[in-house]
Amino acid sequence: MKILVINCGSSSAKFQLFDVDTGAVLAKGNAERIGIDGKLTYKPAGKDEFVSTEPMPDHKVAVQMILNALVDKDHGVIADVSEIAAVGHRVLHAGMHYSESVIVNEDVKKVIRQCFPLGPLHNPANLIGIEACEDVLPAGTPQVAVFDTAFHQTMPPKAYTYALPYELSEKYSIRRYGFHGTSHRYVSHRVAEFLGKDYNDIKIITCHLGNGSSFAAVNHGKCQDTSMGLTPLAGICMGTRTGDIDPAIVPFLMKNENLSADEVDTLLNKKSGVQGLSGVSSDFRDLEKAAKEGNDRAQLALDMFAYQGKKIIGSYAAAMEGVDVIVFTAGIGENTDHMRKAMCEGLEFMGVEFDDEANAGLRGKEAIISKPSSKVTVCVIPTNEELAIAQETEALVR
Ligand code: AMP
């Protein structure tokens, strides 16, 4: 079965066409600068990349161009668009409405629209992508919404409620939602399978460490807690995001730097994190290089990231009253042995015996990086959010 996965932004649409029976990516690419001028990058498996700069005035034209590329007689990978059994859309926010992926209908679109205030940058673009596909694909092609927030909907109220006046939280639906849910779901399931354990019988801490980073405590198959909150700004410090800070810093900066709400929002989301701390880069490869060359602020950024990550791991072990598996994933989690080691070092008191040899130099591969005698098994599992979206889409439409 062939499934098209689309991740729509306000001026872009990233896509991958999967054969879900084999897991193979038949083609992938990105339609960028939609509404500005237009650039389609398209890479069919085993063939050369193709770039088109034909104008893309809107998402409908962009989706049509993607479909044209997929069926093109020279670089296409399918004979007809009717071969696409369904489209899986990455959608940021479902509020409190869905704990699973759903086939899109008018009610689902209404929910995505209702959640615009909770995901103002993503949800409108996600809906535009869905509607563009409805317009352009053969009538009746199922569209599936796979939500970043859905996996975390099993959290209990004590984990997701903020200590604000209750009426205000209710009025604006302010609570912890959590993000990267597709990745946490995929990696937690996969690690159980990889270790031959029953998913519903173990306590897992998933550490998704990328440009955006989040942790989840997955207790007997259910997400019990996660580090991102109402928005993806919360939790550990990230590439350009502060992570958790004393909330009083916000009015302090607004008053003393004369910043508007939007300006302080930009400062916290785009100019902070390890980039703001180091003044070097948001990329951990650049930070490691700078730290090696003696840059103290780059070293501080790395130390803070490791320290904050370790604190979250420890707190989730306490929250679940134990942990069986710690799993690292995403750009940093899959590739940076120093960071995995730094987050696990000193956790012998809670049963972690880290295996330096297994960890050193390991990149992008499923592996166990704790000693066989370790009470807690530490693993690396590469995430694959697009494949997870394709698989969830397939499961729903089959
Ligand atoms: P992601 O958001 O999952 O793509 O992760 C991006 C982050 O992963 C960046 O900070 C990169 O520095 C880091 N990263 C990606 N590949 C590597 C690598 N080979 N070695 C070290 N860090 C990496």
GROMACS .gro file of N, CA and C and ligand atoms in nm, residues 210-211 282-285 330-332 335-336 363, ligand 1:
model
   59
  210GLY      N    1   1.668   1.671   1.987
  210GLY     CA    2   1.699   1.725   1.854
  210GLY      C    3   1.706   1.875   1.865
  211ASN      N    4   1.676   1.943   1.757
  211ASN     CA    5   1.674   2.089   1.763
  211ASN      C    6   1.568   2.133   1.864
  282SER      N    7   2.304   2.701   1.723
  282SER     CA    8   2.205   2.613   1.785
  282SER      C    9   2.241   2.466   1.757
  283ASP      N   10   2.341   2.446   1.671
  283ASP     CA   11   2.377   2.311   1.628
  283ASP      C   12   2.480   2.251   1.724
  284PHE      N   13   2.448   2.133   1.776
  284PHE     CA   14   2.536   2.073   1.878
  284PHE      C   15   2.674   2.035   1.823
  285ARG      N   16   2.682   2.015   1.690
  285ARG     CA   17   2.815   1.985   1.633
  285ARG      C   18   2.906   2.108   1.646
  330ALA      N   19   1.644   1.096   1.803
  330ALA     CA   20   1.654   1.224   1.728
  330ALA      C   21   1.799   1.267   1.710
  331GLY      N   22   1.822   1.376   1.639
  331GLY     CA   23   1.956   1.417   1.593
  331GLY      C   24   2.065   1.403   1.698
  332ILE      N   25   2.043   1.460   1.816
  332ILE     CA   26   2.146   1.455   1.920
  332ILE      C   27   2.145   1.318   1.989
  335ASN      N   28   2.309   1.056   1.768
  335ASN     CA   29   2.444   1.077   1.713
  335ASN      C   30   2.551   1.122   1.811
  336THR      N   31   2.511   1.172   1.928
  336THR     CA   32   2.612   1.233   2.015
  336THR      C   33   2.637   1.148   2.138
  363ARG      N   34   2.631   0.579   1.617
  363ARG     CA   35   2.550   0.679   1.548
  363ARG      C   36   2.436   0.615   1.471
  399AMP     P1   37   1.687   1.702   1.471
  399AMP     O1   38   1.602   1.818   1.513
  399AMP     O2   39   1.640   1.571   1.525
  399AMP     O3   40   1.715   1.699   1.324
  399AMP     O4   41   1.831   1.725   1.541
  399AMP     C1   42   1.912   1.835   1.513
  399AMP     C2   43   2.028   1.838   1.612
  399AMP     O5   44   2.096   1.711   1.606
  399AMP     C3   45   2.133   1.944   1.583
  399AMP     O6   46   2.166   2.013   1.703
  399AMP     C4   47   2.253   1.867   1.536
  399AMP     O7   48   2.370   1.923   1.582
  399AMP     C5   49   2.235   1.732   1.600
  399AMP     N1   50   2.299   1.632   1.514
  399AMP     C6   51   2.254   1.585   1.399
  399AMP     N2   52   2.343   1.498   1.344
  399AMP     C7   53   2.446   1.495   1.429
  399AMP     C8   54   2.572   1.427   1.430
  399AMP     N3   55   2.606   1.345   1.332
  399AMP     N4   56   2.654   1.450   1.536
  399AMP     C9   57   2.620   1.533   1.635
  399AMP     N5   58   2.503   1.600   1.639
  399AMP    C10   59   2.419   1.581   1.538
   0.00000   0.00000   0.00000
